[in-house]
Amino acid sequence: MTRTTVHLAVYDTYADWETGYVTAHLTQNGFTVRTVGPTTEPVTTMGGVRVQPDLALADLDPADSSLLILTGAHLWDTSDDLAPFAAKARTFLDAGVPVAGICGATAGLAREGLLDDRAHTSAVSFYLDATGYKGGEHYRDADAVTDGDLITAGPTEPVAFAREVFARLGVYEGEKLDAWYRLFHDSDASAYEILSS
């Protein structure tokens, strides 16, 4: 893939800890991370950090991106404010551009119908069942799941989420991907040698 811009969705109450591994290691490997908000007005994360989005969602074009990342947020469960982000995920997937959703974003993807026919995961199956989606038979009890261009993960799995993103974008592969995961998930110091070779 020649495009090296990744778009990170940011909105009020977004769970800022869920994407730190993804964005840090993408940036260290030649990708540019641009933030996308509902507008370009500042948003405040769940951790209280103010973020000034680089662009508004309405201006986001899949042709300019290699990946859209959607994080969890209280707003996924308390309102329809983030539904436009799930709709944009549909646009990305229809264009053949990957989407990665973690935590509450999986509920938004479910409401949009994007999990009805794809293998996926989330916090727990009944969390997604509450959305009324039709994809329960495709739910996998796993840390993170990739089905084609769609990556999903539960709220406690930012490292597994990052691993799936790296695999999908070819950032790390094979032994290096395994070493990266062992280093950051298992604190396996021996994996560092493989990564630094």
PDB file of C-alpha atoms in Angstrom:
ATOM      1  CA  MET A   1       0.000   0.000   0.000  1.00  0.00           C
ATOM      2  CA  THR A   2       1.485   3.349  -0.983  1.00  0.00           C
ATOM      3  CA  ARG A   3      -0.721   5.550   1.182  1.00  0.00           C
ATOM      4  CA  THR A   4       0.893   6.198   4.546  1.00  0.00           C
ATOM      5  CA  THR A   5      -1.686   8.413   6.253  1.00  0.00           C
ATOM      6  CA  VAL A   6      -3.758   6.839   8.998  1.00  0.00           C
ATOM      7  CA  HIS A   7      -6.827   8.640  10.336  1.00  0.00           C
ATOM      8  CA  LEU A   8      -7.624   8.480  14.036  1.00  0.00           C
ATOM      9  CA  ALA A   9     -11.171   9.460  14.983  1.00  0.00           C
ATOM     10  CA  VAL A  10     -11.329  11.748  18.009  1.00  0.00           C
ATOM     11  CA  TYR A  11     -14.473  12.855  19.808  1.00  0.00           C
ATOM     12  CA  ASP A  12     -15.520  13.826  23.302  1.00  0.00           C
ATOM     13  CA  THR A  13     -14.990  11.012  25.840  1.00  0.00           C
ATOM     14  CA  TYR A  14     -12.828   8.976  23.472  1.00  0.00           C
ATOM     15  CA  ALA A  15     -10.726   6.383  25.292  1.00  0.00           C
ATOM     16  CA  ASP A  16      -7.275   7.801  24.643  1.00  0.00           C
ATOM     17  CA  TRP A  17      -5.336   4.830  26.084  1.00  0.00           C
ATOM     18  CA  GLU A  18      -6.731   2.409  23.524  1.00  0.00           C
ATOM     19  CA  THR A  19      -4.684   3.629  20.577  1.00  0.00           C
ATOM     20  CA  GLY A  20      -1.328   4.662  22.061  1.00  0.00           C
ATOM     21  CA  TYR A  21       0.485   1.546  20.858  1.00  0.00           C
ATOM     22  CA  VAL A  22      -1.037   1.802  17.391  1.00  0.00           C
ATOM     23  CA  THR A  23      -0.287   5.449  16.755  1.00  0.00           C
ATOM     24  CA  ALA A  24       3.184   5.487  18.332  1.00  0.00           C
ATOM     25  CA  HIS A  25       4.463   2.522  16.352  1.00  0.00           C
ATOM     26  CA  LEU A  26       2.796   3.534  13.102  1.00  0.00           C
ATOM     27  CA  THR A  27       4.480   6.932  13.364  1.00  0.00           C
ATOM     28  CA  GLN A  28       7.835   5.288  14.118  1.00  0.00           C
ATOM     29  CA  ASN A  29       7.432   3.205  10.961  1.00  0.00           C
ATOM     30  CA  GLY A  30       6.796   5.946   8.412  1.00  0.00           C
ATOM     31  CA  PHE A  31       3.057   6.552   8.779  1.00  0.00           C
ATOM     32  CA  THR A  32       1.460   9.912   9.456  1.00  0.00           C
ATOM     33  CA  VAL A  33      -1.426   9.985  11.915  1.00  0.00           C
ATOM     34  CA  ARG A  34      -4.075  12.651  11.327  1.00  0.00           C
ATOM     35  CA  THR A  35      -6.946  13.200  13.736  1.00  0.00           C
ATOM     36  CA  VAL A  36     -10.546  13.465  12.545  1.00  0.00           C
ATOM     37  CA  GLY A  37     -13.244  15.063  14.674  1.00  0.00           C
ATOM     38  CA  PRO A  38     -16.944  15.720  14.218  1.00  0.00           C
ATOM     39  CA  THR A  39     -15.728  19.224  13.295  1.00  0.00           C
ATOM     40  CA  THR A  40     -12.356  20.889  13.732  1.00  0.00           C
ATOM     41  CA  GLU A  41     -13.401  22.176  17.153  1.00  0.00           C
ATOM     42  CA  PRO A  42     -11.366  20.743  20.064  1.00  0.00           C
ATOM     43  CA  VAL A  43     -12.597  17.580  21.774  1.00  0.00           C
ATOM     44  CA  THR A  44     -11.799  16.263  25.249  1.00  0.00           C
ATOM     45  CA  THR A  45     -10.781  12.652  25.751  1.00  0.00           C
ATOM     46  CA  MET A  46     -11.900  10.435  28.605  1.00  0.00           C
ATOM     47  CA  GLY A  47      -8.505  11.161  30.150  1.00  0.00           C
ATOM     48  CA  GLY A  48      -9.176  14.904  30.071  1.00  0.00           C
ATOM     49  CA  VAL A  49      -6.789  15.686  27.196  1.00  0.00           C
ATOM     50  CA  ARG A  50      -7.920  18.355  24.737  1.00  0.00           C
ATOM     51  CA  VAL A  51      -7.305  17.431  21.107  1.00  0.00           C
ATOM     52  CA  GLN A  52      -7.571  19.776  18.137  1.00  0.00           C
ATOM     53  CA  PRO A  53      -8.690  17.628  15.166  1.00  0.00           C
ATOM     54  CA  ASP A  54      -6.722  17.990  11.946  1.00  0.00           C
ATOM     55  CA  LEU A  55      -9.882  17.748   9.855  1.00  0.00           C
ATOM     56  CA  ALA A  56     -13.619  17.333  10.109  1.00  0.00           C
ATOM     57  CA  LEU A  57     -15.306  14.019   9.411  1.00  0.00           C
ATOM     58  CA  ALA A  58     -17.193  15.478   6.447  1.00  0.00           C
ATOM     59  CA  ASP A  59     -13.838  16.188   4.758  1.00  0.00           C
ATOM     60  CA  LEU A  60     -12.426  12.685   5.223  1.00  0.00           C
ATOM     61  CA  ASP A  61     -12.018  10.745   1.977  1.00  0.00           C
ATOM     62  CA  PRO A  62     -11.010   7.054   2.023  1.00  0.00           C
ATOM     63  CA  ALA A  63      -8.836   7.694  -1.032  1.00  0.00           C
ATOM     64  CA  ASP A  64      -6.550   9.773   1.200  1.00  0.00           C
ATOM     65  CA  SER A  65      -6.149   7.122   3.876  1.00  0.00           C
ATOM     66  CA  SER A  66      -4.680   3.710   4.570  1.00  0.00           C
ATOM     67  CA  LEU A  67      -6.786   3.115   7.701  1.00  0.00           C
ATOM     68  CA  LEU A  68      -9.555   4.608   9.855  1.00  0.00           C
ATOM     69  CA  ILE A  69      -9.245   3.948  13.596  1.00  0.00           C
ATOM     70  CA  LEU A  70     -12.327   4.247  15.820  1.00  0.00           C
ATOM     71  CA  THR A  71     -11.846   4.173  19.587  1.00  0.00           C
ATOM     72  CA  GLY A  72     -14.219   3.577  22.420  1.00  0.00           C
ATOM     73  CA  ALA A  73     -16.097   6.467  24.027  1.00  0.00           C
ATOM     74  CA  HIS A  74     -19.022   6.911  26.398  1.00  0.00           C
ATOM     75  CA  LEU A  75     -20.870   8.571  23.521  1.00  0.00           C
ATOM     76  CA  TRP A  76     -21.145   5.281  21.607  1.00  0.00           C
ATOM     77  CA  ASP A  77     -23.489   4.035  24.348  1.00  0.00           C
ATOM     78  CA  THR A  78     -25.292   7.199  25.412  1.00  0.00           C
ATOM     79  CA  SER A  79     -26.318   8.909  22.166  1.00  0.00           C
ATOM     80  CA  ASP A  80     -26.311   8.738  18.386  1.00  0.00           C
ATOM     81  CA  ASP A  81     -23.692  11.505  18.163  1.00  0.00           C
ATOM     82  CA  LEU A  82     -21.038   9.151  16.811  1.00  0.00           C
ATOM     83  CA  ALA A  83     -23.229   7.370  14.250  1.00  0.00           C
ATOM     84  CA  PRO A  84     -21.652   9.461  11.443  1.00  0.00           C
ATOM     85  CA  PHE A  85     -18.287   7.868  12.275  1.00  0.00           C
ATOM     86  CA  ALA A  86     -19.784   4.386  11.832  1.00  0.00           C
ATOM     87  CA  ALA A  87     -21.332   5.532   8.556  1.00  0.00           C
ATOM     88  CA  LYS A  88     -17.899   6.762   7.450  1.00  0.00           C
ATOM     89  CA  ALA A  89     -16.492   3.336   8.376  1.00  0.00           C
ATOM     90  CA  ARG A  90     -18.978   1.845   5.908  1.00  0.00           C
ATOM     91  CA  THR A  91     -17.690   4.241   3.227  1.00  0.00           C
ATOM     92  CA  PHE A  92     -14.120   3.138   3.968  1.00  0.00           C
ATOM     93  CA  LEU A  93     -14.940  -0.563   3.828  1.00  0.00           C
ATOM     94  CA  ASP A  94     -16.928  -0.098   0.617  1.00  0.00           C
ATOM     95  CA  ALA A  95     -13.837   1.572  -0.860  1.00  0.00           C
ATOM     96  CA  GLY A  96     -11.565  -1.284   0.256  1.00  0.00           C
ATOM     97  CA  VAL A  97      -9.811   0.778   2.929  1.00  0.00           C
ATOM     98  CA  PRO A  98      -9.362  -0.906   6.316  1.00  0.00           C
ATOM     99  CA  VAL A  99     -11.196   0.128   9.487  1.00  0.00           C
ATOM    100  CA  ALA A 100     -10.093  -0.749  13.027  1.00  0.00           C
ATOM    101  CA  GLY A 101     -12.596  -0.416  15.871  1.00  0.00           C
ATOM    102  CA  ILE A 102     -11.960  -1.055  19.550  1.00  0.00           C
ATOM    103  CA  CYS A 103     -14.201  -1.082  22.621  1.00  0.00           C
ATOM    104  CA  GLY A 104     -17.398   0.966  22.243  1.00  0.00           C
ATOM    105  CA  ALA A 105     -16.682   1.608  18.582  1.00  0.00           C
ATOM    106  CA  THR A 106     -17.601  -2.029  17.964  1.00  0.00           C
ATOM    107  CA  ALA A 107     -21.145  -1.205  19.114  1.00  0.00           C
ATOM    108  CA  GLY A 108     -21.274   1.629  16.595  1.00  0.00           C
ATOM    109  CA  LEU A 109     -20.066  -0.709  13.869  1.00  0.00           C
ATOM    110  CA  ALA A 110     -22.700  -3.242  14.933  1.00  0.00           C
ATOM    111  CA  ARG A 111     -25.496  -0.653  14.788  1.00  0.00           C
ATOM    112  CA  GLU A 112     -24.321   0.298  11.294  1.00  0.00           C
ATOM    113  CA  GLY A 113     -24.673  -3.354  10.231  1.00  0.00           C
ATOM    114  CA  LEU A 114     -20.958  -3.775   9.566  1.00  0.00           C
ATOM    115  CA  LEU A 115     -20.600  -6.791  11.868  1.00  0.00           C
ATOM    116  CA  ASP A 116     -23.601  -8.718  10.559  1.00  0.00           C
ATOM    117  CA  ASP A 117     -21.541 -10.763   8.089  1.00  0.00           C
ATOM    118  CA  ARG A 118     -17.969 -10.429   9.381  1.00  0.00           C
ATOM    119  CA  ALA A 119     -16.032 -12.230  12.113  1.00  0.00           C
ATOM    120  CA  HIS A 120     -15.542  -9.806  15.002  1.00  0.00           C
ATOM    121  CA  THR A 121     -15.064  -9.365  18.721  1.00  0.00           C
ATOM    122  CA  SER A 122     -15.796  -6.780  21.399  1.00  0.00           C
ATOM    123  CA  ALA A 123     -15.911  -6.563  25.194  1.00  0.00           C
ATOM    124  CA  VAL A 124     -18.404  -9.445  25.492  1.00  0.00           C
ATOM    125  CA  SER A 125     -21.005 -10.858  23.138  1.00  0.00           C
ATOM    126  CA  PHE A 126     -24.011  -9.556  25.069  1.00  0.00           C
ATOM    127  CA  TYR A 127     -22.671  -6.002  24.800  1.00  0.00           C
ATOM    128  CA  LEU A 128     -23.131  -6.213  21.044  1.00  0.00           C
ATOM    129  CA  ASP A 129     -26.385  -8.181  21.370  1.00  0.00           C
ATOM    130  CA  ALA A 130     -27.860  -5.107  23.061  1.00  0.00           C
ATOM    131  CA  THR A 131     -27.396  -3.166  19.798  1.00  0.00           C
ATOM    132  CA  GLY A 132     -29.916  -5.391  18.025  1.00  0.00           C
ATOM    133  CA  TYR A 133     -27.404  -6.387  15.374  1.00  0.00           C
ATOM    134  CA  LYS A 134     -27.700  -9.602  13.381  1.00  0.00           C
ATOM    135  CA  GLY A 135     -24.093 -10.785  13.565  1.00  0.00           C
ATOM    136  CA  GLY A 136     -24.064 -12.798  16.774  1.00  0.00           C
ATOM    137  CA  GLU A 137     -23.060 -16.009  14.986  1.00  0.00           C
ATOM    138  CA  HIS A 138     -19.893 -14.260  13.776  1.00  0.00           C
ATOM    139  CA  TYR A 139     -18.798 -13.157  17.249  1.00  0.00           C
ATOM    140  CA  ARG A 140     -15.418 -14.550  18.315  1.00  0.00           C
ATOM    141  CA  ASP A 141     -14.268 -14.716  21.929  1.00  0.00           C
ATOM    142  CA  ALA A 142     -10.789 -13.422  21.105  1.00  0.00           C
ATOM    143  CA  ASP A 143      -8.493 -10.524  22.012  1.00  0.00           C
ATOM    144  CA  ALA A 144      -8.737  -9.053  18.516  1.00  0.00           C
ATOM    145  CA  VAL A 145     -10.133 -10.251  15.199  1.00  0.00           C
ATOM    146  CA  THR A 146      -9.363  -9.313  11.611  1.00  0.00           C
ATOM    147  CA  ASP A 147     -11.849 -10.168   8.874  1.00  0.00           C
ATOM    148  CA  GLY A 148     -10.602  -8.772   5.585  1.00  0.00           C
ATOM    149  CA  ASP A 149     -10.489  -5.002   5.991  1.00  0.00           C
ATOM    150  CA  LEU A 150     -12.196  -4.903   9.395  1.00  0.00           C
ATOM    151  CA  ILE A 151     -10.327  -5.179  12.700  1.00  0.00           C
ATOM    152  CA  THR A 152     -12.130  -5.329  16.039  1.00  0.00           C
ATOM    153  CA  ALA A 153     -10.942  -5.631  19.644  1.00  0.00           C
ATOM    154  CA  GLY A 154     -12.268  -5.427  23.162  1.00  0.00           C
ATOM    155  CA  PRO A 155     -11.485  -2.567  25.571  1.00  0.00           C
ATOM    156  CA  THR A 156      -8.736  -4.406  27.451  1.00  0.00           C
ATOM    157  CA  GLU A 157      -6.745  -5.357  24.357  1.00  0.00           C
ATOM    158  CA  PRO A 158      -4.894  -2.311  22.952  1.00  0.00           C
ATOM    159  CA  VAL A 159      -1.768  -4.412  22.307  1.00  0.00           C
ATOM    160  CA  ALA A 160      -3.630  -7.140  20.409  1.00  0.00           C
ATOM    161  CA  PHE A 161      -5.509  -4.394  18.543  1.00  0.00           C
ATOM    162  CA  ALA A 162      -2.191  -2.823  17.522  1.00  0.00           C
ATOM    163  CA  ARG A 163      -0.826  -6.221  16.446  1.00  0.00           C
ATOM    164  CA  GLU A 164      -3.762  -6.710  14.069  1.00  0.00           C
ATOM    165  CA  VAL A 165      -3.332  -3.213  12.614  1.00  0.00           C
ATOM    166  CA  PHE A 166       0.393  -3.787  12.084  1.00  0.00           C
ATOM    167  CA  ALA A 167      -0.279  -7.105  10.378  1.00  0.00           C
ATOM    168  CA  ARG A 168      -2.954  -5.627   8.113  1.00  0.00           C
ATOM    169  CA  LEU A 169      -0.752  -2.685   7.070  1.00  0.00           C
ATOM    170  CA  GLY A 170       2.444  -4.737   6.816  1.00  0.00           C
ATOM    171  CA  VAL A 171       4.249  -2.700   9.483  1.00  0.00           C
ATOM    172  CA  TYR A 172       5.619  -5.819  11.172  1.00  0.00           C
ATOM    173  CA  GLU A 173       5.323  -9.326   9.814  1.00  0.00           C
ATOM    174  CA  GLY A 174       6.157 -12.871  10.843  1.00  0.00           C
ATOM    175  CA  GLU A 175       8.814 -13.168  13.517  1.00  0.00           C
ATOM    176  CA  LYS A 176       8.996  -9.391  14.066  1.00  0.00           C
ATOM    177  CA  LEU A 177       5.233  -9.113  14.553  1.00  0.00           C
ATOM    178  CA  ASP A 178       5.325 -11.960  17.055  1.00  0.00           C
ATOM    179  CA  ALA A 179       8.296 -10.364  18.837  1.00  0.00           C
ATOM    180  CA  TRP A 180       6.572  -6.992  19.033  1.00  0.00           C
ATOM    181  CA  TYR A 181       3.511  -8.618  20.596  1.00  0.00           C
ATOM    182  CA  ARG A 182       5.577 -10.649  23.073  1.00  0.00           C
ATOM    183  CA  LEU A 183       7.527  -7.557  24.109  1.00  0.00           C
ATOM    184  CA  PHE A 184       4.525  -5.318  24.724  1.00  0.00           C
ATOM    185  CA  HIS A 185       1.923  -7.872  25.790  1.00  0.00           C
ATOM    186  CA  ASP A 186       4.038 -10.354  27.725  1.00  0.00           C
ATOM    187  CA  SER A 187       6.988  -8.120  28.766  1.00  0.00           C
ATOM    188  CA  ASP A 188       9.289 -10.658  27.098  1.00  0.00           C
ATOM    189  CA  ALA A 189      12.600  -8.791  27.008  1.00  0.00           C
ATOM    190  CA  SER A 190      14.159 -11.420  24.720  1.00  0.00           C
ATOM    191  CA  ALA A 191      11.827 -10.210  21.944  1.00  0.00           C
ATOM    192  CA  TYR A 192      13.633  -6.875  21.853  1.00  0.00           C
ATOM    193  CA  GLU A 193      16.640  -8.392  20.084  1.00  0.00           C
ATOM    194  CA  ILE A 194      14.443  -9.643  17.239  1.00  0.00           C
ATOM    195  CA  LEU A 195      12.739  -6.261  16.881  1.00  0.00           C
ATOM    196  CA  SER A 196      16.007  -4.347  16.830  1.00  0.00           C
ATOM    197  CA  SER A 197      17.709  -6.630  14.279  1.00  0.00           C
TER     198      SER A 197
END
